[in-house]
Structures are given as structure tokens and as C-alpha cells.
Amino acid sequence: MSQIFQKPLKILLLSTSVGALGSGLGGGVELTLKSVAQALSRRGHSLTIVAPEGSVLAGVSLVPIAGTLQITAQTQGRDALVTIPQNSVLGNMWDYARQVQREYDLLFNFAYDWLPFYLTPFFERPIAHLVSMGSLTDAMDQMIEKVAVEFEGTIGVHSLAQAETFRFKNHCRNLQNGFDLSLYQFCSQPKNQLAWVGRIAPEKGLEDAVAAAEIVGIPLKIWGVIQDEAYWQKILADYPTAPIEYGGFLSTTELQQVLGESRALLMTPRWVEAFGNVAIESLACGVPVIAYRRGGPSEIVRDGETGWLVEPDSVDGLVSAIHKIDSLDRTLCRQQAEAHYSLEAFGDRLESWFAALLH
Ligand code: UDP
């Protein structure tokens, strides 16, 4: 039950509007929303999730909303305009929220999109916003900042590095993330393979991991949604002899099984990764993480203990770290995940955020 609230809260969770839950298009937000729902319902809070039609999430009350999906924010320039298509699912979701808001104590926004921030002052109920990416466009920064300042305490982020990308960094609450660790099995004896997990899109820098795998001659297994087909084809064309194998987009249960059999996970993002869910999923299986020293992973990986932090964009750095990987103790990886990123630890962080926000 709740550690902080006498009475359970009624919370309306509004998902990302770039894809249905379960499609993989929402990236880490999909698993984050699931973790939030699990962490909070275990504490007795009553939850309803509003998400694009076609969403799948077992064991929760889900309100599917029809409409056209938003395009993703990652690939646009700093001066990108805010775009909303005709019959926007984002607009429809927030229209629904407006109508039912009085049945809830709190609304919880997961969309990195302009509209929910803009609408905040027009709602009667408080809105908690979990911002899933660092600064990307001026229009978004300006709107999030307005809410951060006028509605103090309503902006949650996943890492200090992510907060640092915003002018309003001092108004952000660092919630990190949490995971149902019972789904991830510790694997002490890996196969001779490396792993790369994530959306296949330019900001994720997959080509560096492929280049490193080619140099060390260890097979690289790749799992995740191909979000940018042209980018993926270019990698295949640029590295025709690299020892890579694409395994598709897997469910958490399937993913942890094969990820666990890896000697290390490579995280090679070009952008400031807000958190990097896959880092914790990897640690939970006992798999050390080799990551560029930037963004969320640089706050997660304990250099020389649960992985190696490497100079950003350096393939040579990745290669040296791969050579040192067997000196790390895989049990410490699992222990770190349990100590900081369990649903219990995350539930504590979420509840104290809500308590501060609602009082
Ligand atoms: N993922 C998955 N199956 C796969 C590959 C990835 O479910 O085959 C999920 C993974 O569990 C993680 C998400 O995709 O939650 C990627 O999130 P991350 O925070 O690492 O990056 P983002 O996509 O948000 O930039």
C-alpha cells in the first residue's frame, strides 16, 4: 500500500501519441508507462490509461482513442514547427481528458508534445508531465519552460543530464526510472556475442556499434523496431562484412532471454539519451553496459564496475572497452539494478513527487 497517501489517488495516465502501446514506436516511453502503472497500482492507486487505438497493455483499464498519430520529435531541427494533423489522436486524447478530469485527482502526461503543456493552465486538475527526451526544439523548450515556472514541481525527468539540456533545469524533478525486475533473469554464462537494443534511428548511432563489432570480430545481435528503413539500409551497405544479426522487435520476456546471453550491451547514442531503459534491462540480466559518456547512461553505468564509459563517438574507445569486458563481475550488474531501479524504489520516487505536487 501507499507509503505516503492515506487515501489512494485516482490517476489518469495519458500515453505518447506517436504510436500504440506495444508497437515499439513509442520507444522507452512504452515500458516506462507500464512500470509507472505497475508501481502505482501495487500501492493501491486507481489508474486509467488513455492511449492510441490498437494499444495493448494487460491488467489495466485502457481507454483507446482513435485518430492520426503524431510524428516523432527526434529527427526535426531546432526551429521545427509544432504540427498537429487533422483528427489528431493527441488532440482527441486530451479532449477526452478534459471531459473526465473531475473523476481524477491527477492527470499524468507521457507525451513529449506541445499540446499537453499548452493545455495545462486550462485544466481544473493538476497535470504531472514526465518529459522523456532532452531539449530538441525551441518551440517545445519554450512551452515546457512556461509550465515548469508557472506550475512548479510538475515537470519530471529521467536524469540530471537530461535536465541540463533545458534552461529550466532547476525546476525539474529527477525520477530516473523503474522496472519489474522479476521479468529479467540473471545469466552468469554469456555466449560470445555483443548486444545492441533500441529503435533503429539516426540518433541512436547504431553504426558505431557495428563498426566496433567488425573490428573485434564478435557477433553483434541487434533488437528493436526499424524506425528509419533508409538509415538501416545504409548501415547494411556501409558494413557488408560486419558480423551482425538482426533479431526483430521482441517482447520483454523474449528480449531479456537473449539479451542476458550477451557479454555486453553497447549503447552508442549520438544525442543526449534522457535515460536509456535498455541499460537497466541489460544490468538486470547481469550484462555489463559499454556506453558513451553522455546523457542518462553516464549516470547509470558505474565505470569499471557495471560497465565502461567511453569517450563519445569513439569507436576505438568501444573496442578497448570490449577487450576489458571479462574483468567485470556480472553479479554487480544485477545488484545495481535491484538497489536503484526496482518498482519499489521507483514507486517511492513517484509518490513523493505527487505528494509535493499536490500540496
Ligand atoms: N525494446 C523492446 N523490444 C526490443 C527492443 C527494444 O521492447 O526488441 C524496448 C526496450 O525495452 C526499451 C525501449 O524499447 O524500453 C527502448 O527505450 P530506451 O529508453 O532505451 O530508448 P528510446 O527508444 O526511448 O530512445
Tab-separated table of C-alpha atoms and ligand atoms in Angstrom:
chain	number	residue	atom	x	y	z
A	1	MET	CA	0.000	0.000	0.000
A	2	SER	CA	0.907	3.629	-0.295
A	3	GLN	CA	3.720	4.801	1.978
A	4	ILE	CA	2.644	8.431	1.773
A	5	PHE	CA	-1.046	8.789	0.915
A	6	GLN	CA	-3.801	7.958	3.429
A	7	LYS	CA	-6.289	7.564	0.612
A	8	PRO	CA	-5.438	6.052	-2.808
A	9	LEU	CA	-5.262	8.518	-5.682
A	10	LYS	CA	-7.280	8.330	-8.883
A	11	ILE	CA	-4.869	9.000	-11.721
A	12	LEU	CA	-5.468	9.355	-15.465
A	13	LEU	CA	-2.345	8.400	-17.432
A	14	LEU	CA	-2.086	9.831	-20.958
A	15	SER	CA	0.274	7.854	-23.175
A	16	THR	CA	2.504	9.011	-26.002
A	17	SER	CA	0.644	9.750	-29.230
A	18	VAL	CA	3.387	8.679	-31.670
A	19	GLY	CA	2.339	5.015	-31.575
A	20	ALA	CA	0.089	2.453	-29.929
A	21	LEU	CA	1.373	0.834	-26.748
A	22	GLY	CA	3.042	-2.426	-27.769
A	23	SER	CA	4.113	-1.177	-31.217
A	24	GLY	CA	7.632	-0.137	-30.146
A	25	LEU	CA	7.235	3.219	-31.918
A	26	GLY	CA	6.896	4.968	-28.559
A	27	GLY	CA	10.442	3.828	-27.633
A	28	GLY	CA	11.255	3.722	-23.934
A	29	VAL	CA	8.056	5.582	-23.045
A	30	GLU	CA	6.035	2.402	-23.600
A	31	LEU	CA	7.903	0.436	-20.941
A	32	THR	CA	8.122	3.480	-18.662
A	33	LEU	CA	4.351	3.862	-18.713
A	34	LYS	CA	3.947	0.179	-17.912
A	35	SER	CA	6.361	0.486	-14.977
A	36	VAL	CA	4.610	3.592	-13.667
A	37	ALA	CA	1.255	1.792	-13.870
A	38	GLN	CA	2.610	-1.269	-12.057
A	39	ALA	CA	4.459	0.707	-9.386
A	40	LEU	CA	1.391	2.820	-8.609
A	41	SER	CA	-1.287	0.126	-8.739
A	42	ARG	CA	0.747	-2.029	-6.332
A	43	ARG	CA	0.388	0.844	-3.880
A	44	GLY	CA	-3.382	0.819	-4.222
A	45	HIS	CA	-3.813	3.830	-6.521
A	46	SER	CA	-6.552	3.542	-9.100
A	47	LEU	CA	-5.418	4.099	-12.688
A	48	THR	CA	-6.896	4.561	-16.125
A	49	ILE	CA	-4.680	4.745	-19.214
A	50	VAL	CA	-5.643	6.747	-22.279
A	51	ALA	CA	-3.715	5.584	-25.360
A	52	PRO	CA	-3.961	5.435	-29.170
A	53	GLU	CA	-6.290	2.808	-30.602
A	54	GLY	CA	-4.609	-0.573	-31.035
A	55	SER	CA	-2.716	-0.263	-27.730
A	56	VAL	CA	-2.183	-3.445	-25.755
A	57	LEU	CA	-1.433	-3.457	-22.031
A	58	ALA	CA	-2.645	-6.332	-19.890
A	59	GLY	CA	-4.235	-5.886	-16.476
A	60	VAL	CA	-5.116	-2.186	-16.635
A	61	SER	CA	-8.148	-0.159	-17.562
A	62	LEU	CA	-7.353	1.204	-21.013
A	63	VAL	CA	-9.311	3.812	-22.963
A	64	PRO	CA	-8.406	3.508	-26.682
A	65	ILE	CA	-8.647	6.723	-28.689
A	66	ALA	CA	-8.868	6.903	-32.474
A	67	GLY	CA	-7.083	9.435	-34.647
A	68	THR	CA	-3.940	10.211	-36.615
A	69	LEU	CA	-0.615	9.646	-34.836
A	70	GLN	CA	1.887	12.440	-34.135
A	71	ILE	CA	5.223	12.380	-35.960
A	72	THR	CA	8.276	11.797	-33.744
A	73	ALA	CA	10.209	14.810	-32.499
A	74	GLN	CA	13.734	13.338	-32.631
A	75	THR	CA	14.558	13.960	-36.265
A	76	GLN	CA	13.391	17.559	-36.653
A	77	GLY	CA	15.616	20.642	-36.413
A	78	ARG	CA	15.670	23.187	-33.535
A	79	ASP	CA	13.308	25.538	-35.335
A	80	ALA	CA	10.785	22.804	-36.221
A	81	LEU	CA	7.179	23.914	-36.105
A	82	VAL	CA	4.576	22.309	-33.895
A	83	THR	CA	2.480	20.090	-36.130
A	84	ILE	CA	-0.905	18.584	-35.459
A	85	PRO	CA	-2.659	16.551	-38.154
A	86	GLN	CA	-6.347	16.509	-38.910
A	87	ASN	CA	-8.254	14.312	-36.445
A	88	SER	CA	-5.170	14.191	-34.210
A	89	VAL	CA	-5.103	11.341	-31.692
A	90	LEU	CA	-3.220	13.694	-29.349
A	91	GLY	CA	-5.998	16.262	-29.595
A	92	ASN	CA	-8.630	13.552	-29.141
A	93	MET	CA	-6.890	12.107	-26.076
A	94	TRP	CA	-6.771	15.487	-24.370
A	95	ASP	CA	-10.355	16.216	-25.332
A	96	TYR	CA	-11.307	13.005	-23.539
A	97	ALA	CA	-9.169	14.036	-20.537
A	98	ARG	CA	-10.928	17.402	-20.363
A	99	GLN	CA	-14.314	15.725	-20.195
A	100	VAL	CA	-13.461	13.205	-17.453
A	101	GLN	CA	-10.921	15.199	-15.428
A	102	ARG	CA	-13.227	15.709	-12.438
A	103	GLU	CA	-13.250	11.954	-11.790
A	104	TYR	CA	-9.472	12.101	-11.109
A	105	ASP	CA	-7.093	13.648	-8.564
A	106	LEU	CA	-4.252	13.919	-11.036
A	107	LEU	CA	-3.553	13.701	-14.761
A	108	PHE	CA	-0.163	12.262	-15.817
A	109	ASN	CA	1.210	13.144	-19.255
A	110	PHE	CA	3.777	10.933	-21.051
A	111	ALA	CA	3.736	12.723	-24.432
A	112	TYR	CA	6.731	14.826	-25.463
A	113	ASP	CA	4.465	17.139	-27.398
A	114	TRP	CA	3.473	20.787	-27.279
A	115	LEU	CA	-0.273	20.442	-26.769
A	116	PRO	CA	-0.431	18.886	-23.257
A	117	PHE	CA	1.956	21.548	-21.930
A	118	TYR	CA	-0.014	24.319	-23.600
A	119	LEU	CA	-3.282	22.957	-22.157
A	120	THR	CA	-2.008	22.750	-18.567
A	121	PRO	CA	-3.393	26.122	-17.358
A	122	PHE	CA	-6.785	25.401	-18.943
A	123	PHE	CA	-7.380	22.237	-16.914
A	124	GLU	CA	-9.037	22.175	-13.491
A	125	ARG	CA	-6.992	19.202	-12.335
A	126	PRO	CA	-3.202	19.269	-11.873
A	127	ILE	CA	-1.115	17.665	-14.614
A	128	ALA	CA	2.196	15.896	-13.921
A	129	HIS	CA	4.416	15.786	-17.007
A	130	LEU	CA	7.114	13.139	-17.387
A	131	VAL	CA	9.427	14.562	-20.052
A	132	SER	CA	11.011	11.681	-21.953
A	133	MET	CA	13.650	13.496	-24.026
A	134	GLY	CA	16.179	16.283	-23.678
A	135	SER	CA	15.897	19.636	-25.432
A	136	LEU	CA	15.092	19.197	-29.138
A	137	THR	CA	13.191	22.204	-30.461
A	138	ASP	CA	12.822	25.838	-29.389
A	139	ALA	CA	9.028	25.667	-29.527
A	140	MET	CA	8.933	22.716	-27.119
A	141	ASP	CA	11.527	24.229	-24.765
A	142	GLN	CA	9.567	27.445	-24.502
A	143	MET	CA	6.289	25.703	-23.747
A	144	ILE	CA	7.734	23.239	-21.209
A	145	GLU	CA	9.580	26.125	-19.513
A	146	LYS	CA	6.365	28.123	-19.148
A	147	VAL	CA	4.733	25.180	-17.359
A	148	ALA	CA	7.863	24.461	-15.287
A	149	VAL	CA	7.868	28.013	-13.941
A	150	GLU	CA	4.132	28.628	-13.544
A	151	PHE	CA	3.328	25.150	-12.208
A	152	GLU	CA	6.337	24.487	-10.014
A	153	GLY	CA	7.077	20.822	-9.394
A	154	THR	CA	5.015	19.408	-12.259
A	155	ILE	CA	7.957	18.543	-14.548
A	156	GLY	CA	9.606	15.152	-14.068
A	157	VAL	CA	12.711	13.980	-15.961
A	158	HIS	CA	14.771	10.780	-16.129
A	159	SER	CA	18.309	12.064	-15.465
A	160	LEU	CA	20.291	15.143	-14.442
A	161	ALA	CA	21.992	15.097	-17.847
A	162	GLN	CA	18.574	15.380	-19.485
A	163	ALA	CA	17.598	18.270	-17.170
A	164	GLU	CA	20.904	20.013	-18.040
A	165	THR	CA	19.768	20.345	-21.661
A	166	PHE	CA	16.971	22.702	-20.529
A	167	ARG	CA	17.207	26.309	-19.310
A	168	PHE	CA	14.673	25.384	-16.632
A	169	LYS	CA	16.832	22.552	-15.274
A	170	ASN	CA	16.363	23.697	-11.674
A	171	HIS	CA	12.610	23.182	-11.974
A	172	CYS	CA	12.928	19.520	-12.944
A	173	ARG	CA	12.489	16.541	-10.656
A	174	ASN	CA	14.760	13.598	-11.415
A	175	LEU	CA	12.690	10.408	-11.192
A	176	GLN	CA	15.107	8.127	-13.070
A	177	ASN	CA	13.047	5.012	-13.893
A	178	GLY	CA	11.967	1.634	-12.526
A	179	PHE	CA	11.430	-1.893	-13.852
A	180	ASP	CA	9.643	-5.096	-12.948
A	181	LEU	CA	12.892	-6.916	-12.220
A	182	SER	CA	11.108	-10.238	-11.730
A	183	LEU	CA	10.817	-10.383	-15.533
A	184	TYR	CA	14.603	-10.312	-16.016
A	185	GLN	CA	16.670	-13.421	-15.259
A	186	PHE	CA	20.292	-13.182	-14.221
A	187	CYS	CA	22.559	-15.007	-16.687
A	188	SER	CA	26.068	-15.813	-15.400
A	189	GLN	CA	27.448	-17.543	-18.529
A	190	PRO	CA	27.075	-15.484	-21.690
A	191	LYS	CA	27.635	-16.657	-25.252
A	192	ASN	CA	30.300	-14.998	-27.362
A	193	GLN	CA	28.047	-12.189	-28.573
A	194	LEU	CA	27.517	-8.474	-28.044
A	195	ALA	CA	24.098	-6.798	-27.937
A	196	TRP	CA	22.616	-3.562	-29.223
A	197	VAL	CA	18.995	-2.770	-28.340
A	198	GLY	CA	16.816	0.174	-29.351
A	199	ARG	CA	14.871	1.964	-32.047
A	200	ILE	CA	16.907	1.825	-35.253
A	201	ALA	CA	17.086	5.541	-35.988
A	202	PRO	CA	19.988	8.002	-36.570
A	203	GLU	CA	20.036	9.499	-33.047
A	204	LYS	CA	20.822	6.033	-31.688
A	205	GLY	CA	24.169	5.731	-33.516
A	206	LEU	CA	23.963	2.012	-34.295
A	207	GLU	CA	26.706	2.293	-36.958
A	208	ASP	CA	29.386	2.822	-34.277
A	209	ALA	CA	28.444	-0.432	-32.543
A	210	VAL	CA	28.525	-2.234	-35.900
A	211	ALA	CA	31.960	-0.753	-36.677
A	212	ALA	CA	33.291	-1.860	-33.266
A	213	ALA	CA	31.878	-5.389	-33.680
A	214	GLU	CA	33.589	-5.667	-37.046
A	215	ILE	CA	36.960	-4.677	-35.545
A	216	VAL	CA	36.770	-7.083	-32.575
A	217	GLY	CA	35.178	-9.856	-34.647
A	218	ILE	CA	32.492	-10.676	-32.085
A	219	PRO	CA	28.914	-11.190	-33.376
A	220	LEU	CA	26.594	-8.236	-32.617
A	221	LYS	CA	22.930	-9.086	-32.068
A	222	ILE	CA	20.554	-6.194	-32.752
A	223	TRP	CA	16.986	-5.965	-31.416
A	224	GLY	CA	14.428	-3.186	-31.869
A	225	VAL	CA	11.965	-1.534	-34.204
A	226	ILE	CA	13.363	-0.330	-37.536
A	227	GLN	CA	12.015	3.202	-37.347
A	228	ASP	CA	14.132	4.557	-40.211
A	229	GLU	CA	14.449	1.977	-43.016
A	230	ALA	CA	16.837	4.123	-45.133
A	231	TYR	CA	19.190	4.524	-42.165
A	232	TRP	CA	19.197	0.760	-41.581
A	233	GLN	CA	19.841	0.001	-45.258
A	234	LYS	CA	22.766	2.444	-45.262
A	235	ILE	CA	24.355	0.608	-42.311
A	236	LEU	CA	23.975	-2.716	-44.140
A	237	ALA	CA	25.547	-1.214	-47.254
A	238	ASP	CA	28.405	0.503	-45.364
A	239	TYR	CA	29.344	-2.602	-43.341
A	240	PRO	CA	28.689	-5.550	-45.661
A	241	THR	CA	31.056	-7.893	-43.801
A	242	ALA	CA	30.281	-6.919	-40.189
A	243	PRO	CA	29.219	-9.882	-38.008
A	244	ILE	CA	25.729	-8.541	-37.277
A	245	GLU	CA	22.394	-10.270	-36.938
A	246	TYR	CA	19.016	-8.517	-36.669
A	247	GLY	CA	16.607	-10.298	-34.308
A	248	GLY	CA	13.495	-8.119	-34.736
A	249	PHE	CA	11.433	-6.355	-32.066
A	250	LEU	CA	10.844	-8.681	-29.120
A	251	SER	CA	8.568	-8.687	-26.083
A	252	THR	CA	10.289	-8.007	-22.743
A	253	THR	CA	10.178	-11.719	-21.854
A	254	GLU	CA	11.837	-12.764	-25.115
A	255	LEU	CA	14.253	-9.833	-25.123
A	256	GLN	CA	15.645	-10.446	-21.641
A	257	GLN	CA	16.293	-14.084	-22.502
A	258	VAL	CA	18.546	-13.343	-25.484
A	259	LEU	CA	19.975	-10.083	-24.128
A	260	GLY	CA	21.072	-11.965	-20.996
A	261	GLU	CA	23.207	-14.292	-23.131
A	262	SER	CA	25.370	-11.360	-24.256
A	263	ARG	CA	28.835	-10.445	-22.985
A	264	ALA	CA	27.974	-6.738	-23.053
A	265	LEU	CA	25.397	-4.234	-24.279
A	266	LEU	CA	26.703	-1.418	-26.483
A	267	MET	CA	24.974	1.985	-26.139
A	268	THR	CA	26.158	4.422	-28.759
A	269	PRO	CA	23.686	7.321	-28.892
A	270	ARG	CA	24.542	10.498	-30.794
A	271	TRP	CA	22.028	12.525	-28.768
A	272	VAL	CA	21.650	13.115	-25.037
A	273	GLU	CA	19.708	9.987	-24.191
A	274	ALA	CA	17.267	11.021	-21.445
A	275	PHE	CA	17.703	7.760	-19.586
A	276	GLY	CA	18.214	4.619	-21.649
A	277	ASN	CA	15.848	1.940	-20.400
A	278	VAL	CA	17.873	-0.726	-22.142
A	279	ALA	CA	20.835	-0.028	-19.829
A	280	ILE	CA	18.862	-1.180	-16.783
A	281	GLU	CA	17.254	-4.096	-18.625
A	282	SER	CA	20.766	-5.220	-19.503
A	283	LEU	CA	22.140	-4.805	-15.962
A	284	ALA	CA	19.128	-6.712	-14.615
A	285	CYS	CA	20.215	-9.716	-16.707
A	286	GLY	CA	23.789	-9.396	-15.453
A	287	VAL	CA	25.056	-7.889	-18.697
A	288	PRO	CA	27.594	-5.030	-18.342
A	289	VAL	CA	26.963	-1.874	-20.371
A	290	ILE	CA	29.520	-0.162	-22.586
A	291	ALA	CA	28.170	3.330	-23.237
A	292	TYR	CA	29.287	6.713	-24.446
A	293	ARG	CA	29.897	9.084	-21.542
A	294	ARG	CA	26.924	11.328	-22.289
A	295	GLY	CA	23.280	11.567	-21.219
A	296	GLY	CA	21.426	9.117	-18.982
A	297	PRO	CA	23.766	6.119	-19.438
A	298	SER	CA	26.652	8.149	-17.974
A	299	GLU	CA	24.671	8.412	-14.707
A	300	ILE	CA	23.729	4.732	-14.727
A	301	VAL	CA	26.885	2.826	-15.669
A	302	ARG	CA	29.485	2.538	-12.890
A	303	ASP	CA	32.682	2.809	-14.871
A	304	GLY	CA	34.879	-0.240	-14.275
A	305	GLU	CA	32.240	-1.948	-12.132
A	306	THR	CA	28.992	-2.467	-14.079
A	307	GLY	CA	30.359	-1.432	-17.461
A	308	TRP	CA	32.653	1.043	-19.152
A	309	LEU	CA	32.033	4.672	-20.062
A	310	VAL	CA	33.719	5.604	-23.287
A	311	GLU	CA	34.589	8.909	-24.969
A	312	PRO	CA	31.515	9.855	-27.028
A	313	ASP	CA	31.592	8.909	-30.725
A	314	SER	CA	34.865	6.966	-30.360
A	315	VAL	CA	34.759	3.536	-31.999
A	316	ASP	CA	38.319	2.931	-30.700
A	317	GLY	CA	37.021	3.606	-27.199
A	318	LEU	CA	34.304	0.984	-27.684
A	319	VAL	CA	36.867	-1.510	-28.948
A	320	SER	CA	39.177	-1.059	-25.916
A	321	ALA	CA	36.202	-1.397	-23.564
A	322	ILE	CA	35.062	-4.610	-25.280
A	323	HIS	CA	38.550	-6.091	-24.747
A	324	LYS	CA	38.246	-5.384	-20.997
A	325	ILE	CA	34.715	-6.700	-20.557
A	326	ASP	CA	35.539	-10.019	-18.901
A	327	SER	CA	37.175	-8.277	-15.963
A	328	LEU	CA	33.732	-7.166	-14.744
A	329	ASP	CA	31.622	-9.134	-12.249
A	330	ARG	CA	28.149	-9.757	-13.722
A	331	THR	CA	26.559	-10.165	-10.260
A	332	LEU	CA	27.314	-6.490	-9.516
A	333	CYS	CA	25.231	-5.528	-12.559
A	334	ARG	CA	22.148	-7.317	-11.266
A	335	GLN	CA	22.754	-5.881	-7.788
A	336	GLN	CA	22.842	-2.324	-9.100
A	337	ALA	CA	19.535	-2.811	-10.923
A	338	GLU	CA	17.919	-4.181	-7.758
A	339	ALA	CA	19.247	-1.462	-5.471
A	340	HIS	CA	18.149	1.549	-7.540
A	341	TYR	CA	15.755	0.653	-10.317
A	342	SER	CA	13.153	-1.689	-8.821
A	343	LEU	CA	9.445	-0.835	-8.966
A	344	GLU	CA	9.600	-0.268	-5.192
A	345	ALA	CA	12.361	2.327	-5.472
A	346	PHE	CA	10.588	3.966	-8.436
A	347	GLY	CA	7.235	3.917	-6.595
A	348	ASP	CA	8.830	5.836	-3.710
A	349	ARG	CA	10.179	8.469	-6.096
A	350	LEU	CA	6.812	8.795	-7.875
A	351	GLU	CA	4.783	9.070	-4.677
A	352	SER	CA	6.999	11.731	-3.160
A	353	TRP	CA	6.782	13.671	-6.430
A	354	PHE	CA	2.970	13.521	-6.345
A	355	ALA	CA	2.875	14.467	-2.664
A	356	ALA	CA	4.962	17.573	-3.335
A	357	LEU	CA	2.957	18.409	-6.456
A	358	LEU	CA	-0.496	18.029	-4.877
A	359	HIS	CA	0.189	20.000	-1.697
B	1	UDP	N1	12.512	-2.762	-26.712
B	1	UDP	C1	11.680	-3.857	-26.745
B	1	UDP	N2	11.957	-4.888	-27.611
B	1	UDP	C2	13.022	-4.873	-28.431
B	1	UDP	C3	13.887	-3.743	-28.389
B	1	UDP	C4	13.613	-2.709	-27.513
B	1	UDP	O1	10.702	-3.927	-26.011
B	1	UDP	O2	13.213	-5.832	-29.193
B	1	UDP	C5	12.212	-1.639	-25.786
B	1	UDP	C6	13.082	-1.646	-24.553
B	1	UDP	O3	12.546	-2.485	-23.581
B	1	UDP	C7	13.073	-0.189	-24.112
B	1	UDP	C8	12.748	0.572	-25.391
B	1	UDP	O4	12.479	-0.392	-26.394
B	1	UDP	O5	12.079	0.063	-23.152
B	1	UDP	C9	13.863	1.498	-25.791
B	1	UDP	O6	13.900	2.504	-24.836
B	1	UDP	P1	15.155	3.414	-24.493
B	1	UDP	O7	14.840	4.200	-23.266
B	1	UDP	O8	16.401	2.585	-24.410
B	1	UDP	O9	15.308	4.366	-25.761
B	1	UDP	P2	14.244	5.329	-26.542
B	1	UDP	O10	13.615	4.487	-27.601
B	1	UDP	O11	13.251	5.825	-25.543
B	1	UDP	O12	15.072	6.406	-27.131
